[in-house]
Short mmCIF file of C-alpha atoms and ligand atoms in Angstrom, two decimals:
data_model
loop_
_atom_site.label_atom_id
_atom_site.label_comp_id
_atom_site.label_asym_id
_atom_site.label_seq_id
_atom_site.Cartn_x
_atom_site.Cartn_y
_atom_site.Cartn_z
CA MET A 1 95.53 74.01 83.28
CA ASN A 2 98.01 75.81 81.08
CA TYR A 3 96.66 79.29 80.58
CA GLN A 4 98.30 81.41 77.93
CA SER A 5 96.64 84.69 78.62
CA LEU A 6 94.95 86.85 81.17
CA LEU A 7 92.00 89.00 80.35
CA ILE A 8 92.10 92.02 82.61
CA LYS A 9 88.86 93.77 83.47
CA TYR A 10 88.56 97.28 84.76
CA ALA A 11 85.59 98.98 86.27
CA GLU A 12 85.61 102.62 87.12
CA ILE A 13 87.89 103.80 84.35
CA GLY A 14 85.39 102.46 81.87
CA ILE A 15 83.18 105.49 82.51
CA LYS A 16 85.61 108.25 81.70
CA GLY A 17 84.21 109.09 78.28
CA LYS A 18 86.63 110.77 75.93
CA ASN A 19 89.55 110.48 78.33
CA ARG A 20 89.15 106.77 78.55
CA TYR A 21 92.20 106.01 76.48
CA LEU A 22 94.38 107.92 78.97
CA PHE A 23 93.17 105.68 81.73
CA GLU A 24 93.64 102.57 79.63
CA ASP A 25 97.15 103.58 78.67
CA ALA A 26 98.05 104.28 82.30
CA LEU A 27 96.66 100.91 83.29
CA VAL A 28 98.56 99.09 80.53
CA LYS A 29 101.74 100.79 81.71
CA GLN A 30 101.17 99.73 85.32
CA ILE A 31 100.34 96.18 84.27
CA ARG A 32 103.53 95.93 82.22
CA PHE A 33 105.51 97.21 85.19
CA ALA A 34 103.88 94.72 87.56
CA LEU A 35 104.37 91.72 85.24
CA LYS A 36 107.96 92.52 84.31
CA PRO A 37 109.52 90.50 87.15
CA ILE A 38 107.14 87.55 86.55
CA GLU A 39 108.26 84.71 84.32
CA GLY A 40 106.20 84.36 81.16
CA SER A 41 107.41 87.26 78.97
CA PHE A 42 104.01 88.92 78.92
CA VAL A 43 102.87 91.08 76.06
CA VAL A 44 100.23 93.52 77.30
CA SER A 45 97.85 95.00 74.76
CA LYS A 46 94.50 96.72 74.67
CA GLU A 47 91.74 95.85 72.28
CA SER A 48 88.29 97.43 72.17
CA GLY A 49 87.60 98.06 75.82
CA ARG A 50 89.68 95.29 77.29
CA ILE A 51 93.23 94.52 78.18
CA TYR A 52 95.09 91.29 77.55
CA ALA A 53 98.33 89.99 78.97
CA ASN A 54 99.53 87.23 76.68
CA ALA A 55 102.35 85.04 77.92
CA GLU A 56 104.98 84.03 75.40
CA ALA A 57 106.42 81.46 77.79
CA PRO A 58 104.92 79.26 80.52
CA PHE A 59 104.03 81.15 83.71
CA GLU A 60 102.79 80.55 87.24
CA LEU A 61 99.24 81.80 87.46
CA ASP A 62 99.52 82.52 91.19
CA ASP A 63 102.55 84.75 90.68
CA ALA A 64 100.89 86.74 87.92
CA VAL A 65 97.67 87.12 89.90
CA GLU A 66 99.60 88.24 92.96
CA ALA A 67 101.43 90.91 90.96
CA LEU A 68 98.25 92.12 89.27
CA GLY A 69 96.47 92.15 92.63
CA ARG A 70 98.53 95.25 93.41
CA VAL A 71 97.67 97.18 90.24
CA PHE A 72 95.02 99.78 90.99
CA GLY A 73 92.36 100.03 88.31
CA ILE A 74 91.95 96.27 87.86
CA SER A 75 88.57 94.95 88.91
CA GLY A 76 89.05 91.36 87.77
CA ILE A 77 91.68 89.00 86.41
CA CYS A 78 90.41 86.21 84.14
CA PRO A 79 92.76 83.34 83.28
CA MET A 80 91.96 82.62 79.65
CA VAL A 81 92.58 79.98 77.00
CA GLN A 82 92.74 80.99 73.35
CA VAL A 83 92.02 78.47 70.65
CA ASP A 84 92.10 78.70 66.88
CA ASP A 85 88.82 78.72 65.04
CA LEU A 86 88.86 75.24 63.48
CA GLY A 87 85.12 74.85 63.14
CA PHE A 88 82.34 74.29 65.64
CA GLU A 89 83.05 70.60 66.33
CA ALA A 90 86.62 71.49 67.29
CA LEU A 91 85.32 74.32 69.51
CA LYS A 92 83.02 71.89 71.33
CA ASP A 93 86.01 69.65 72.04
CA GLU A 94 88.02 72.59 73.29
CA VAL A 95 85.21 73.67 75.64
CA ILE A 96 84.89 70.17 77.06
CA ARG A 97 88.66 69.95 77.49
CA TYR A 98 88.67 73.34 79.21
CA LEU A 99 85.97 72.36 81.73
CA GLU A 100 87.56 68.98 82.23
CA GLN A 101 90.81 70.60 83.32
CA VAL A 102 89.57 73.62 85.23
CA TYR A 103 86.81 71.91 87.25
CA PRO A 104 87.82 68.49 88.61
CA LYS A 105 84.36 68.12 90.20
CA LYS A 106 81.57 68.34 87.66
CA ASP A 107 78.50 68.86 89.86
CA PHE A 108 78.26 72.56 89.04
CA THR A 109 75.53 74.65 87.47
CA PHE A 110 76.58 76.63 84.43
CA LYS A 111 75.62 78.96 81.66
CA VAL A 112 77.36 79.55 78.35
CA ASN A 113 77.78 83.18 77.39
CA ALA A 114 78.93 83.47 73.78
CA ARG A 115 79.82 86.76 72.13
CA ARG A 116 80.73 87.28 68.53
CA ALA A 117 83.07 90.09 67.62
CA ASN A 118 83.51 88.22 64.35
CA LYS A 119 80.03 88.59 62.86
CA ASN A 120 80.93 86.30 59.96
CA TYR A 121 80.86 83.32 62.24
CA PRO A 122 78.23 80.95 60.81
CA MET A 123 76.16 80.70 64.02
CA THR A 124 74.48 83.38 66.17
CA SER A 125 75.47 83.83 69.81
CA GLU A 126 72.21 82.22 70.89
CA GLU A 127 72.83 79.19 68.68
CA ILE A 128 76.34 78.85 70.07
CA ASN A 129 75.02 79.05 73.66
CA CYS A 130 72.47 76.30 73.03
CA ALA A 131 74.78 73.99 71.13
CA LEU A 132 77.67 74.33 73.56
CA GLY A 133 75.29 73.97 76.55
CA GLU A 134 74.04 70.73 75.11
CA ALA A 135 77.56 69.48 74.44
CA VAL A 136 78.55 70.21 78.07
CA LEU A 137 75.46 68.44 79.43
CA ASN A 138 76.23 65.41 77.26
CA ALA A 139 79.86 65.29 78.28
CA PHE A 140 79.21 65.86 82.00
CA PRO A 141 75.74 64.61 82.95
CA GLU A 142 76.22 65.80 86.58
CA THR A 143 76.16 69.43 85.47
CA LYS A 144 72.98 71.52 85.23
CA VAL A 145 72.12 74.66 83.37
CA ASP A 146 71.19 77.67 85.51
CA VAL A 147 70.70 80.81 83.45
CA HIS A 148 70.09 83.08 86.46
CA HIS A 149 72.77 82.23 89.05
CA PRO A 150 75.20 79.81 87.45
CA GLN A 151 78.19 78.66 89.48
CA VAL A 152 80.23 78.61 86.30
CA MET A 153 79.70 81.30 83.70
CA LEU A 154 81.59 80.08 80.66
CA HIS A 155 82.51 82.98 78.41
CA VAL A 156 83.14 82.12 74.76
CA GLU A 157 84.34 85.07 72.72
CA ILE A 158 84.55 84.58 69.00
CA ARG A 159 87.18 86.88 67.58
CA SER A 160 90.01 86.16 65.14
CA ARG A 161 90.77 83.45 67.67
CA ILE A 162 88.40 82.17 70.33
CA ASN A 163 88.71 83.11 74.00
CA LEU A 164 87.47 80.77 76.72
CA TYR A 165 87.31 81.84 80.36
CA SER A 166 85.11 81.30 83.35
CA GLN A 167 87.01 82.58 86.37
CA VAL A 168 87.15 86.16 87.53
CA ILE A 169 89.67 86.74 90.32
CA PRO A 170 88.92 90.07 92.02
CA GLY A 171 91.51 92.84 91.56
CA PRO A 172 92.17 95.71 93.97
CA GLY A 173 89.83 98.22 92.26
CA GLY A 174 90.65 101.92 92.31
CA MET A 175 92.20 103.84 89.42
CA PRO A 176 95.55 103.43 87.69
CA VAL A 177 98.35 105.36 89.36
CA GLY A 178 99.26 108.31 87.18
CA THR A 179 95.75 109.35 86.25
CA ASN A 180 94.99 111.74 89.11
CA GLY A 181 97.80 114.16 89.93
CA ARG A 182 100.55 113.99 92.50
CA ALA A 183 100.59 114.33 96.28
CA MET A 184 103.16 114.44 99.08
CA LEU A 185 102.66 111.94 101.89
CA LEU A 186 103.95 112.76 105.37
CA LEU A 187 105.30 109.30 106.11
CA SER A 188 106.26 108.41 109.66
CA GLY A 189 107.18 104.98 110.91
CA GLY A 190 103.70 104.40 112.34
CA ILE A 191 100.70 102.39 111.23
CA ASP A 192 98.50 105.16 109.88
CA SER A 193 100.52 107.09 107.32
CA PRO A 194 101.44 104.10 105.08
CA VAL A 195 97.73 103.22 104.97
CA ALA A 196 96.88 106.84 104.11
CA GLY A 197 99.40 106.77 101.23
CA TYR A 198 98.01 103.49 99.94
CA MET A 199 94.46 104.86 99.97
CA ILE A 200 95.31 107.98 97.99
CA ALA A 201 97.47 106.04 95.50
CA LYS A 202 94.47 103.77 95.01
CA ARG A 203 92.59 106.73 93.55
CA GLY A 204 95.22 107.07 90.85
CA VAL A 205 97.46 109.65 92.53
CA VAL A 206 101.23 109.46 92.16
CA ILE A 207 102.75 109.82 95.60
CA GLU A 208 106.01 111.13 96.95
CA ALA A 209 106.85 111.10 100.63
CA VAL A 210 108.60 113.17 103.25
CA TYR A 211 110.03 111.85 106.52
CA PHE A 212 111.22 114.05 109.40
CA HIS A 213 114.27 112.55 110.97
CA ALA A 214 115.83 113.82 114.21
CA PRO A 215 119.29 112.33 114.65
CA PRO A 216 120.72 111.46 117.13
CA TYR A 217 117.35 111.34 118.91
CA THR A 218 116.03 109.06 116.21
CA SER A 219 118.33 106.31 114.98
CA ASP A 220 119.32 105.15 111.52
CA ARG A 221 117.17 102.10 112.14
CA ALA A 222 114.12 104.37 112.51
CA LYS A 223 114.97 105.91 109.14
CA GLU A 224 115.51 102.47 107.56
CA LYS A 225 112.10 101.46 108.83
CA VAL A 226 110.50 104.38 106.98
CA VAL A 227 112.40 103.45 103.80
CA ASP A 228 111.10 99.89 104.23
CA LEU A 229 107.55 101.20 104.61
CA ALA A 230 107.89 103.38 101.53
CA ARG A 231 109.06 100.31 99.59
CA LEU A 232 106.04 98.34 100.77
CA VAL A 233 103.65 101.10 99.70
CA ALA A 234 105.57 101.36 96.40
CA ARG A 235 104.54 97.80 95.56
CA TYR A 236 101.12 99.32 94.91
CA ALA A 237 101.88 102.98 94.23
CA GLY A 238 104.93 102.57 91.99
CA PRO A 239 108.33 104.06 92.84
CA ILE A 240 108.16 106.61 95.67
CA LYS A 241 110.60 109.48 95.93
CA LEU A 242 111.21 109.80 99.67
CA HIS A 243 112.58 113.09 100.99
CA ILE A 244 114.34 112.72 104.32
CA VAL A 245 114.45 116.00 106.22
CA ASN A 246 116.74 116.59 109.15
CA PHE A 247 114.42 118.10 111.73
CA THR A 248 116.68 118.07 114.80
CA ASP A 249 117.70 121.72 114.91
CA ILE A 250 114.16 122.95 114.37
CA GLN A 251 112.86 120.67 117.08
CA LEU A 252 115.51 121.77 119.55
CA TYR A 253 114.87 125.41 118.74
CA ILE A 254 111.14 125.03 119.31
CA TYR A 255 111.90 123.15 122.53
CA ASP A 256 114.06 126.03 123.75
CA GLN A 257 111.77 128.86 122.77
CA CYS A 258 108.16 127.70 123.12
CA PRO A 259 105.93 126.45 125.95
CA HIS A 260 106.35 122.70 126.20
CA GLU A 261 102.64 121.90 126.18
CA GLU A 262 102.46 123.50 122.72
CA LEU A 263 105.52 121.70 121.36
CA THR A 264 103.74 118.98 119.43
CA ILE A 265 101.36 121.39 117.70
CA ILE A 266 104.10 123.84 116.76
CA MET A 267 106.30 120.99 115.54
CA ARG A 268 103.47 119.62 113.46
CA ARG A 269 102.87 123.05 111.96
CA TYR A 270 106.52 123.20 110.89
CA MET A 271 106.32 119.70 109.46
CA MET A 272 103.36 120.76 107.35
CA ARG A 273 105.08 123.97 106.22
CA ILE A 274 108.22 122.09 105.18
CA ALA A 275 106.26 119.30 103.53
CA GLU A 276 104.32 121.89 101.56
CA GLN A 277 107.48 123.63 100.39
CA ILE A 278 108.94 120.36 99.16
CA ALA A 279 105.58 119.44 97.63
CA GLN A 280 105.54 122.72 95.69
CA LYS A 281 109.05 122.14 94.38
CA GLU A 282 108.04 118.64 93.30
CA LYS A 283 104.88 119.83 91.55
CA CYS A 284 102.51 118.07 93.93
CA GLN A 285 98.99 119.43 94.28
CA ALA A 286 98.19 118.11 97.76
CA LEU A 287 99.54 116.75 101.04
CA ILE A 288 98.55 113.46 102.69
CA THR A 289 98.67 112.57 106.38
CA GLY A 290 97.59 109.59 108.47
CA GLU A 291 95.67 111.68 110.98
CA SER A 292 92.48 110.35 112.55
CA ILE A 293 90.19 112.44 114.74
CA GLY A 294 90.87 112.06 118.43
CA GLN A 295 93.63 109.47 118.16
CA VAL A 296 96.16 111.56 120.12
CA ALA A 297 96.31 115.09 121.57
CA SER A 298 97.62 116.47 118.29
CA GLN A 299 94.61 115.07 116.43
CA THR A 300 91.68 116.62 118.27
CA VAL A 301 89.57 118.70 115.92
CA GLN A 302 91.05 121.87 117.45
CA SER A 303 94.60 120.56 116.98
CA LEU A 304 93.90 119.48 113.42
CA ALA A 305 92.53 122.96 112.69
CA ALA A 306 95.67 124.54 114.16
CA THR A 307 97.92 122.25 112.10
CA ASN A 308 95.89 122.77 108.96
CA GLU A 309 96.05 126.55 109.27
CA VAL A 310 99.60 126.76 107.91
CA CYS A 311 98.87 124.93 104.65
CA THR A 312 97.54 126.40 101.45
CA MET A 313 97.46 123.08 99.62
CA PRO A 314 94.59 120.71 100.29
CA VAL A 315 95.52 118.13 102.92
CA PHE A 316 94.10 114.67 102.28
CA ARG A 317 93.48 112.67 105.45
CA PRO A 318 91.91 109.47 104.15
CA VAL A 319 91.78 107.72 107.55
CA ILE A 320 90.31 110.72 109.38
CA GLY A 321 87.09 108.91 110.32
CA PHE A 322 88.56 105.46 110.89
CA ASP A 323 88.97 103.70 114.22
CA LYS A 324 92.48 102.43 114.93
CA GLN A 325 91.37 98.83 114.35
CA GLU A 326 90.02 99.70 110.92
CA ILE A 327 93.38 101.22 109.99
CA VAL A 328 95.19 98.18 111.41
CA ASP A 329 93.00 95.90 109.29
CA ILE A 330 94.04 97.71 106.11
CA SER A 331 97.71 97.77 107.12
CA GLU A 332 97.58 94.00 107.63
CA LYS A 333 95.89 93.53 104.28
CA ILE A 334 98.47 95.58 102.41
CA GLY A 335 101.42 94.12 104.33
CA THR A 336 102.76 97.18 106.18
CA PHE A 337 101.63 96.27 109.71
CA GLU A 338 104.56 94.07 110.72
CA THR A 339 107.05 96.74 109.72
CA SER A 340 105.04 99.57 111.31
CA ILE A 341 105.02 97.93 114.74
CA GLN A 342 108.79 97.51 114.92
CA PRO A 343 109.77 99.51 118.00
CA PHE A 344 111.87 102.47 116.91
CA GLU A 345 111.68 105.95 118.34
CA ASP A 346 109.62 108.58 116.55
CA CYS A 347 110.75 112.19 116.44
CA CYS A 348 107.34 113.37 117.60
CA THR A 349 107.38 111.37 120.80
CA ILE A 350 110.86 112.29 121.98
CA PHE A 351 110.09 115.89 122.79
CA VAL A 352 106.52 115.29 123.78
CA ALA A 353 105.22 117.13 126.86
CA LYS A 354 103.55 115.37 129.78
CA HIS A 355 100.38 117.38 129.28
CA PRO A 356 100.17 118.57 125.68
CA VAL A 357 97.37 121.00 124.86
CA THR A 358 94.38 119.30 123.33
CA LYS A 359 92.51 122.51 122.53
CA PRO A 360 95.25 124.83 121.30
CA ASN A 361 94.39 128.50 121.24
CA ILE A 362 95.46 129.66 117.82
CA HIS A 363 96.35 133.16 119.05
CA MET A 364 98.62 131.72 121.71
CA ILE A 365 100.23 129.44 119.13
CA HIS A 366 100.89 132.46 116.91
CA ARG A 367 102.42 134.31 119.84
CA SER A 368 104.64 131.35 120.70
CA GLU A 369 105.79 131.03 117.12
CA GLU A 370 106.84 134.69 117.14
CA LYS A 371 109.54 133.65 119.58
CA LEU A 372 111.09 131.68 116.73
CA ALA A 373 111.27 134.68 114.41
CA GLU A 374 114.99 135.20 114.62
CA ARG A 375 116.21 131.94 113.17
CA ILE A 376 113.32 129.78 112.02
CA GLU A 377 113.10 130.88 108.41
CA GLU A 378 116.69 130.12 107.77
CA MET A 379 116.44 126.81 109.61
CA VAL A 380 113.48 125.80 107.46
CA ARG A 381 115.38 126.75 104.32
CA THR A 382 118.40 124.72 105.44
CA ALA A 383 116.17 121.73 106.23
CA VAL A 384 114.44 121.88 102.83
CA GLU A 385 117.64 122.39 100.86
CA GLY A 386 119.54 119.74 102.79
CA SER A 387 116.93 117.02 102.43
CA GLU A 388 118.17 113.66 101.24
CA VAL A 389 116.27 111.80 98.51
CA VAL A 390 115.85 108.04 98.35
CA VAL A 391 113.84 106.48 95.53
CA CYS A 392 111.97 103.56 97.08
CA GLN A 393 110.76 100.76 94.83
P1 LIG B 1 101.35 107.26 112.22
O1 LIG B 1 100.87 105.95 112.70
O2 LIG B 1 101.10 107.49 110.77
O3 LIG B 1 102.78 107.53 112.64
P2 LIG B 1 100.43 108.61 114.54
O4 LIG B 1 99.22 108.02 115.08
O5 LIG B 1 101.73 108.24 115.16
O6 LIG B 1 100.47 108.34 112.97
P3 LIG B 1 101.18 111.40 114.78
O7 LIG B 1 102.52 111.03 115.28
O8 LIG B 1 100.38 112.44 115.49
O9 LIG B 1 100.20 110.17 114.61
O10 LIG B 1 101.29 111.87 113.30
C1 LIG B 1 100.20 112.24 112.54
C2 LIG B 1 100.61 112.28 111.08
O11 LIG B 1 101.68 113.20 110.91
C3 LIG B 1 101.17 110.95 110.61
O12 LIG B 1 100.15 110.08 110.17
C4 LIG B 1 102.07 111.39 109.49
O13 LIG B 1 101.31 111.65 108.32
C5 LIG B 1 102.63 112.70 110.01
N1 LIG B 1 103.90 112.49 110.73
C6 LIG B 1 104.11 112.32 112.05
N2 LIG B 1 105.42 112.16 112.32
C7 LIG B 1 106.07 112.24 111.15
C8 LIG B 1 107.45 112.17 110.75
N3 LIG B 1 108.42 111.95 111.62
N4 LIG B 1 107.75 112.31 109.44
C9 LIG B 1 106.76 112.51 108.53
N5 LIG B 1 105.46 112.58 108.84
C10 LIG B 1 105.11 112.46 110.14
MG1 LIG B 2 103.61 108.57 114.34
#
């Protein structure tokens, strides 16, 4: 079947009242971006509550569907045929030709669902449904009408031209990126944080990312892996500005000055502080982490509270209540898993103590951090100012 157009359906953004056009415009923008590399020279337009992508050249349906499958805000993708209005007899022929090509086996149940935007059309929707239903039954006697649960719902939309479609390929849902603020993802090379970034982007949030690098304890390959992960998340979230912070001196200083069983918590507190400073500079309103309750010593509820204490911005932890396997399932679905499990050292694990505290005492943590007073502020400033930026897309 040679489709010329895709009708793109959206769900949640349809209920945004007066701001609806903002959501539609953001979605159109994301769709254009996603279809740009696909052959077909698509023209994307919106028209009374729906979005069309019309191809000006032949295109591969699978490629277009794959690209649109990563655009948040889309609930369904309908491959569509548009025909000129050359009278009802011609329309009948077009409908038969459409079903002939799209459904090689004809033993399906169906219903015709006609809608007239062009109220001058000489028949009512009901008359069109009946007449086309009859024409289909005559052409394909193996078919049956089922008005309640049809296998094929044939949509016939009478506008200046006539749209025919019957397939709805599910989209990813969510809201178009760019409609819900901006947040800074703490992106490590693990499984959880890319999933966390994906989940927040899915709600329409533009994301940036920060990675704490500790050369020579962590290699360039570890950094490359994080860039690769940011690129994979960017397939959904749009271009991601990744800030790479050199964390080595801070880590060594903490290692020298503080009790080793508190290292991870204190390190995590400095990560959050630095991430928040960069987030403020970049006009983000929130932070995102891949933390999940109880996964490791630094993610007990007490440890999370101790880490959280240093932030004033809200910290979004979308996988907080997920089991590891549930996070793995999403990472496989979105295509980050294979990269996440490549074995490169992580700056958190290098300095990790044999017996890290699992119930940190916040007063003791404060006292330990006082030992850093002499140099830490300047070190943090140096780390923030010296961060390297890579735009990942
Ligand atoms: P992940 O699989 O996301 O690496 P994890 O199970 O390894 O998570 P931790 O190492 O305790 O857990 O990290 C918890 C969260 O802290 C991560 O999900 C991430 O958001 C952030 N984080 C940890 N290490 C780094 C790092 N080197 N750079 C940036 N963020 C980090
Ligand atoms: Mg990690």
